Amino acid sequence: MTFSPLTSPTSSRRRALASVAVLAALGLGASACSSDSGDTGSTSEGSGSSGDYSIAFLPKNLGNPYFDTSDQAAKKAIEGFGGEFKEVGPSEATADGQVSYINTLTQQGVNAIVLSANDVNALCDSLKEAMDADIKVITFDSDVDPSCRDAYVSASSTDLIAQSQVDLVAEQIGQAGEVAILSASANATNQNAWIEAMKTYAAQKYPNLQIVDTVYGDDDDQTSFDKTEALLSTHPNLKGIISPTTVGIAAAARYLSTSQYKGKVALTGLGTPNDMRQYVEDGTVTSFALWNPADLGVLASYTAKAMIDGDITGEEGDTFTAEGLSSDETDFTVEADGIVTLGEPFVFTKENIGQFDF
Ligand code: RAM
C-alpha cells in the first residue's frame, strides 16, 4: 500500500485531511480529567455505545500532537462501528507510566488495548495478564516483544523509515560529514529499531557520512531542545541532525531557527507538517518524512475490531478490511510476526507542505 493521497491530491484526501483538521479544531479526544490509575496522566472517555468493542488507546505519552491525531481518528473510527473509544496514558513517555494504565484497563475488562510501547520488554508482564483475561492486545507505532501482544500495526517497514531519513540528510549535506541523532526515549522500540537500521544503511551507502552521536530528548519538548543545543556545542563539525521523532524534530527546529546554525546544520527526520511548517518556510528545514498518523489510528482500530470479531488471530496470512483511510485502501493482510503495515513514509518539502493539515 502507498500513501497515494498525499502524492496525488484527490478530493477524498482533502476530505479526510479536512475532517482531521475539524476534529483537531474541536479538540475532540484531547480533553483531560483525572485518571483512576494514580498516574499524573489523563483519561478521555468516548461517548459511543460499548457493544463488544470497548477499545482503549494508550499512547506513549499524552500531549504529543502525533498521538492526538492518531487517537482522534481512532475515536471516530471506533464510534463509527458502534464501539466505545477511550484514551488513557502517562504524561511522560515511560514504560512505568504505561504499566498502571494497562493494569487498570485489564481490571475494567475492556475488549482491546491498543498501545504504542515505551519499552520492548518492560510492559510484557502486564500485557500478558491482559491477554490472559481475554483482552486483545494490539501495538501500534511502537512494538513490544511479539510474545506480549496479538498484533503490531506498523507505520511502514523499519528499513524504509530508516533509509528515507538517511537519504534526506545525505542529500542535504553532500553525502559527507558528521551527523547526530536526536531520538525519543532511550528504550523506545520504534526509534531504536530505526536507529539501528539507519546506522547499517548509512555505513553501506554513504561511507563519508559518519553518525557520531545519539542523544535522547524523551519525546519531551524542553529536553529535546536542550539536547539539540548540547549536541551542537559537543560536535563543532556537525553537519546534520536526524530526529526520528515528531517531538524531537520540532524542538530541534525551534532551537536551530534562532541560532547561528540555521541554514548551516541540516535537520531532518520524522515530523508533522503542522509542527514543521514554519521551519520549512523560514529555511531552517528543507525536507522531512512521516506517514499519516490519522491513518495509523484508523488501521489500528480496525485491527482491534477484526481481532475482537475473531476474523484474525494475528497469524500470518490473516486478512481483514479497514474503512476510512485517506488512501482509500481497504484490504490488509497480517504479515509474519503478526505485523500489519500501513504503507510508505512520505517526504514533505516547501513545495507540498501547504497541502497538509495534521
Ligand atoms: C513521536 C513518537 C512516535 C513516533 C513519531 C514519529 O511522536 O516517538 O512514537 O512514531 O514521533
Coordinates of C-alpha atoms and ligand atoms in Angstrom, one line a residue:
M1 CA 0.0 0.0 0.0
T2 CA 1.2 3.5 -0.7
F3 CA 0.4 6.9 0.9
S4 CA -1.0 7.8 -2.5
P5 CA -3.5 10.5 -1.4
L6 CA -0.5 12.6 -0.3
T7 CA 1.3 12.3 -3.5
S8 CA -1.7 12.9 -5.8
P9 CA -4.2 15.1 -4.0
T10 CA -7.7 14.0 -4.5
S11 CA -11.0 15.3 -3.2
S12 CA -11.2 12.2 -0.9
R13 CA -7.8 13.1 0.6
R14 CA -8.8 16.6 1.1
R15 CA -12.0 15.5 2.8
A16 CA -10.0 13.1 5.0
L17 CA -7.5 15.7 5.9
A18 CA -10.2 18.3 6.4
S19 CA -12.0 16.0 8.8
V20 CA -8.8 15.6 10.9
A21 CA -8.5 19.4 11.0
V22 CA -12.1 19.8 12.1
L23 CA -11.7 17.2 14.8
A24 CA -8.5 18.9 16.0
A25 CA -10.1 22.3 16.0
L26 CA -12.9 20.9 18.1
G27 CA -10.4 19.4 20.5
L28 CA -12.1 16.0 20.4
G29 CA -10.3 13.3 22.2
A30 CA -7.9 15.7 23.9
S31 CA -9.9 16.5 27.0
A32 CA -8.3 15.7 30.2
C33 CA -9.8 14.6 33.5
S34 CA -8.3 12.8 36.5
S35 CA -7.2 9.2 36.0
D36 CA -8.2 6.3 38.2
S37 CA -4.8 4.7 38.0
G38 CA -2.9 7.1 40.2
D39 CA -0.6 8.4 37.5
T40 CA -0.3 12.0 36.6
G41 CA -1.6 11.4 33.1
S42 CA -5.2 11.6 32.0
T43 CA -8.2 9.8 30.5
S44 CA -10.6 10.7 27.7
E45 CA -13.7 8.7 27.5
G46 CA -15.6 8.2 24.3
S47 CA -19.4 8.6 24.2
G48 CA -20.3 5.7 21.8
S49 CA -22.3 2.7 23.0
S50 CA -19.8 -0.1 24.0
G51 CA -21.2 -3.2 22.2
D52 CA -18.4 -5.7 22.1
Y53 CA -15.9 -3.0 21.0
S54 CA -14.7 -1.3 24.1
I55 CA -11.3 -0.3 22.8
A56 CA -8.7 1.7 24.8
F57 CA -5.8 3.6 23.2
L58 CA -2.7 4.0 25.2
P59 CA -0.1 6.3 23.5
K60 CA 3.5 6.7 24.6
N61 CA 2.5 10.0 26.2
L62 CA -0.4 12.4 26.2
G63 CA 0.0 15.9 24.8
N64 CA 2.0 14.6 21.8
P65 CA 0.4 16.0 18.6
Y66 CA 1.2 12.8 16.7
F67 CA -0.8 10.7 19.1
D68 CA -3.5 13.3 19.4
T69 CA -4.0 12.9 15.6
S70 CA -4.0 9.1 15.6
D71 CA -6.2 8.8 18.6
Q72 CA -8.8 11.3 17.4
A73 CA -9.0 9.4 14.2
A74 CA -9.3 6.1 16.1
K75 CA -12.2 7.6 18.2
K76 CA -14.1 8.5 15.0
A77 CA -13.4 5.0 13.5
I78 CA -14.4 3.1 16.7
E79 CA -17.6 5.1 17.3
G80 CA -18.3 4.7 13.6
F81 CA -18.5 0.9 14.0
G82 CA -20.5 1.2 17.2
G83 CA -17.7 0.8 19.7
E84 CA -16.6 2.8 22.7
F85 CA -13.3 4.6 22.5
K86 CA -11.2 5.5 25.5
E87 CA -7.7 7.2 25.6
V88 CA -5.5 6.9 28.7
G89 CA -1.8 7.5 29.1
P90 CA 1.0 8.9 31.1
S91 CA 2.2 12.5 30.8
E92 CA 5.8 11.3 30.3
A93 CA 6.9 8.7 27.8
T94 CA 8.0 6.0 30.2
A95 CA 7.2 2.3 30.4
D96 CA 6.5 2.6 34.2
G97 CA 3.9 5.3 33.4
Q98 CA 2.1 2.9 31.0
V99 CA 2.0 -0.2 33.3
S100 CA -0.5 1.2 35.7
Y101 CA -2.9 2.1 32.8
I102 CA -2.6 -1.4 31.4
N103 CA -3.4 -2.9 34.8
T104 CA -6.4 -0.6 35.2
L105 CA -7.7 -1.4 31.7
T106 CA -7.4 -5.1 32.5
Q107 CA -9.4 -4.7 35.7
Q108 CA -12.0 -2.8 33.8
G109 CA -12.3 -5.6 31.2
V110 CA -12.0 -3.6 28.0
N111 CA -12.2 -5.7 24.8
A112 CA -8.9 -4.4 23.4
I113 CA -5.9 -2.4 24.4
V114 CA -4.1 -0.5 21.5
L115 CA -0.8 0.8 22.7
S116 CA 2.4 2.5 21.5
A117 CA 5.1 1.0 23.7
N118 CA 7.8 2.9 25.5
D119 CA 9.8 -0.3 26.0
V120 CA 10.1 -3.6 24.2
N121 CA 10.0 -5.8 27.4
A122 CA 9.0 -3.8 30.4
L123 CA 5.3 -3.9 29.6
C124 CA 5.2 -7.7 28.9
D125 CA 4.0 -8.9 32.4
S126 CA 1.1 -6.6 32.5
L127 CA 0.2 -7.2 28.8
K128 CA 0.3 -11.0 29.3
E129 CA -2.1 -10.6 32.2
A130 CA -4.4 -8.6 29.9
M131 CA -4.2 -11.3 27.2
D132 CA -4.9 -14.0 29.9
A133 CA -8.1 -12.0 30.7
D134 CA -9.2 -12.4 27.0
I135 CA -8.3 -8.8 26.2
K136 CA -6.9 -8.3 22.7
V137 CA -3.5 -6.5 22.8
I138 CA -2.5 -4.6 19.7
T139 CA 0.6 -2.5 19.5
F140 CA 0.7 0.4 17.0
D141 CA 3.5 2.8 16.1
S142 CA 6.0 1.2 18.6
D143 CA 6.0 -2.5 19.3
V144 CA 6.7 -4.9 22.3
D145 CA 8.2 -8.3 22.1
P146 CA 5.9 -10.3 19.7
S147 CA 5.1 -12.8 22.5
C148 CA 3.4 -10.0 24.5
R149 CA 0.8 -8.8 22.0
D150 CA -1.6 -10.3 19.4
A151 CA -0.6 -8.0 16.5
Y152 CA 1.5 -4.9 15.7
V153 CA 0.3 -2.2 13.4
S154 CA 3.4 -0.6 11.9
A155 CA 3.6 2.7 10.0
S156 CA 6.0 1.3 7.5
S157 CA 8.9 -1.1 7.3
T158 CA 11.8 -0.3 9.6
D159 CA 14.2 -0.2 6.6
L160 CA 12.1 2.2 4.6
I161 CA 11.7 4.6 7.5
A162 CA 15.4 4.4 8.3
Q163 CA 16.5 4.8 4.7
S164 CA 14.3 7.8 3.9
Q165 CA 15.8 9.8 6.8
V166 CA 19.4 8.9 5.9
D167 CA 18.8 9.7 2.3
L168 CA 17.3 13.1 3.2
V169 CA 20.2 14.1 5.4
A170 CA 22.8 12.8 2.9
E171 CA 21.2 14.8 0.1
Q172 CA 21.3 17.9 2.3
I173 CA 24.9 17.7 3.4
G174 CA 26.5 16.5 0.1
Q175 CA 26.8 12.9 1.4
A176 CA 29.7 13.7 3.7
G177 CA 30.3 14.8 7.2
E178 CA 29.2 14.3 10.8
V179 CA 25.6 13.5 11.6
A180 CA 24.0 13.1 15.0
I181 CA 20.7 11.5 16.0
L182 CA 18.2 13.2 18.4
S183 CA 15.9 10.4 19.4
A184 CA 12.9 10.0 21.7
S185 CA 13.3 7.9 24.9
A186 CA 16.2 5.6 25.2
N187 CA 14.1 2.5 25.3
A188 CA 11.5 3.4 22.6
T189 CA 11.2 0.2 20.5
N190 CA 10.4 2.0 17.2
Q191 CA 13.2 4.6 17.4
N192 CA 15.8 2.1 18.5
A193 CA 14.9 -0.2 15.5
W194 CA 15.1 2.7 13.1
I195 CA 18.4 4.0 14.5
E196 CA 20.0 0.6 14.2
A197 CA 18.8 0.3 10.6
M198 CA 20.0 3.9 9.9
K199 CA 23.5 3.1 11.1
T200 CA 23.7 0.0 8.9
Y201 CA 22.3 1.7 5.8
A202 CA 24.5 4.9 6.2
A203 CA 27.6 2.8 6.6
Q204 CA 26.8 0.9 3.4
K205 CA 25.5 3.7 1.2
Y206 CA 27.4 6.8 2.4
P207 CA 31.0 5.9 3.5
N208 CA 31.9 9.6 4.1
L209 CA 28.9 10.2 6.3
Q210 CA 29.6 9.4 10.0
I211 CA 26.9 9.1 12.6
V212 CA 28.9 10.4 15.6
D213 CA 26.3 10.6 18.4
T214 CA 22.8 9.6 19.5
V215 CA 21.1 11.6 22.3
Y216 CA 17.6 11.2 23.8
G217 CA 15.1 14.0 24.2
D218 CA 12.5 11.6 25.8
D219 CA 9.7 13.0 23.5
D220 CA 9.7 16.0 25.8
D221 CA 9.9 19.4 24.1
Q222 CA 12.3 21.1 26.5
T223 CA 14.6 18.1 26.9
S224 CA 14.8 17.8 23.2
F225 CA 15.6 21.5 22.8
D226 CA 18.3 21.3 25.4
K227 CA 19.8 18.2 23.9
T228 CA 20.0 19.9 20.5
E229 CA 21.9 22.8 22.0
A230 CA 24.3 20.4 23.7
L231 CA 24.8 18.3 20.5
L232 CA 25.9 21.4 18.6
S233 CA 28.4 22.5 21.2
T234 CA 29.8 19.0 21.7
H235 CA 30.3 18.5 18.0
P236 CA 31.6 21.7 16.4
N237 CA 31.9 20.0 13.0
L238 CA 28.3 18.6 13.0
K239 CA 26.7 18.9 9.5
G240 CA 23.4 17.4 10.1
I241 CA 20.9 16.1 12.7
I242 CA 18.3 13.4 12.2
S243 CA 15.5 13.4 14.7
P244 CA 13.2 10.3 14.2
T245 CA 10.5 11.7 16.5
T246 CA 7.9 14.4 15.9
V247 CA 8.6 16.0 19.3
G248 CA 12.4 15.9 18.8
I249 CA 12.4 17.4 15.3
A250 CA 10.1 20.2 16.2
A251 CA 12.2 21.2 19.3
A252 CA 15.4 20.9 17.3
A253 CA 14.0 23.1 14.5
R254 CA 12.9 25.7 17.1
Y255 CA 16.5 25.8 18.5
L256 CA 18.2 26.0 15.1
S257 CA 15.8 28.6 13.8
T258 CA 17.2 31.3 16.0
S259 CA 20.7 30.1 16.3
Q260 CA 23.9 30.7 14.3
Y261 CA 23.5 27.2 12.9
K262 CA 20.3 28.0 10.9
G263 CA 20.9 27.0 7.3
K264 CA 24.3 25.6 8.2
V265 CA 23.4 22.5 10.1
A266 CA 20.8 20.4 8.3
L267 CA 17.9 18.9 10.2
T268 CA 15.6 16.2 9.0
G269 CA 13.8 13.2 10.5
L270 CA 10.1 12.4 11.2
G271 CA 7.8 15.4 11.8
T272 CA 4.2 16.5 11.4
P273 CA 3.5 19.1 8.7
N274 CA 1.7 21.4 11.2
D275 CA 4.7 21.3 13.7
M276 CA 7.3 21.8 10.9
R277 CA 5.6 24.3 8.6
Q278 CA 7.1 27.5 10.0
Y279 CA 10.6 26.0 9.9
V280 CA 10.3 24.8 6.3
E281 CA 9.0 28.2 5.4
D282 CA 11.8 30.1 7.2
G283 CA 14.5 27.9 5.7
T284 CA 15.6 26.0 8.8
V285 CA 14.5 22.7 7.4
T286 CA 14.4 21.5 3.8
S287 CA 12.6 18.2 4.0
F288 CA 11.5 15.6 6.4
A289 CA 9.3 12.5 6.4
L290 CA 6.3 10.9 8.1
W291 CA 3.1 8.9 7.3
N292 CA -0.4 10.0 8.1
P293 CA -0.9 9.4 11.9
A294 CA -4.6 9.5 11.5
D295 CA -4.5 6.5 9.1
L296 CA -2.4 4.6 11.6
G297 CA -5.0 5.2 14.3
V298 CA -7.8 4.0 12.0
L299 CA -5.9 0.9 10.9
A300 CA -5.1 0.0 14.5
S301 CA -8.8 0.4 15.4
Y302 CA -9.9 -1.9 12.6
T303 CA -7.2 -4.4 13.5
A304 CA -8.6 -4.5 17.1
K305 CA -12.1 -4.9 15.7
A306 CA -11.1 -7.8 13.4
M307 CA -9.4 -9.5 16.4
I308 CA -12.4 -9.0 18.7
D309 CA -14.7 -10.4 16.0
G310 CA -12.4 -13.4 15.6
D311 CA -11.8 -12.6 11.9
I312 CA -8.0 -12.6 12.6
T313 CA -5.8 -14.0 15.3
G314 CA -2.5 -12.4 14.3
E315 CA -1.5 -15.4 12.2
E316 CA 0.5 -14.6 9.0
G317 CA -1.9 -14.5 6.1
D318 CA -5.0 -13.5 8.1
T319 CA -6.9 -10.8 6.1
F320 CA -9.3 -8.1 7.2
T321 CA -10.8 -4.8 6.0
A322 CA -10.5 -1.2 7.3
E323 CA -12.6 1.8 6.3
G324 CA -11.9 5.5 6.2
L325 CA -8.2 5.6 5.4
S326 CA -7.1 8.6 3.4
S327 CA -5.6 6.3 0.7
D328 CA -9.0 4.5 0.2
E329 CA -7.1 1.3 0.8
T330 CA -9.4 -1.3 2.5
D331 CA -7.8 -4.8 2.3
F332 CA -5.0 -5.7 4.7
T333 CA -3.0 -9.0 5.3
V334 CA -1.2 -9.9 8.5
E335 CA 2.5 -10.5 7.8
A336 CA 5.0 -12.7 9.7
D337 CA 5.2 -12.0 13.4
G338 CA 1.7 -10.6 13.5
I339 CA 2.6 -7.3 11.7
V340 CA 0.2 -5.2 9.8
T341 CA 1.8 -2.4 7.7
L342 CA 0.2 0.9 6.8
G343 CA 2.4 2.0 3.9
E344 CA 5.4 4.0 3.0
P345 CA 6.9 7.1 4.5
F346 CA 6.2 10.4 2.6
V347 CA 8.6 13.3 2.2
F348 CA 7.4 16.8 3.0
T349 CA 9.0 19.8 1.4
K350 CA 8.3 23.5 0.9
E351 CA 6.5 22.6 -2.3
N352 CA 4.0 20.3 -0.8
I353 CA 3.7 21.1 2.9
G354 CA 0.8 23.5 2.3
Q355 CA -1.4 20.7 1.3
F356 CA -1.4 19.0 4.7
D357 CA -3.1 19.8 8.0
F358 CA -2.1 17.4 10.7
Ligands
RAM1 C1 6.8 10.7 18.1 C2 6.8 9.3 18.8 C3 6.2 8.3 17.9 C4 6.9 8.3 16.6 C5 6.8 9.6 15.9 C6 7.5 9.7 14.6 O1 5.6 11.3 18.1 O2 8.0 9.0 19.3 O3 6.4 7.0 18.5 O4 6.3 7.3 15.7 O5 7.4 10.6 16.8

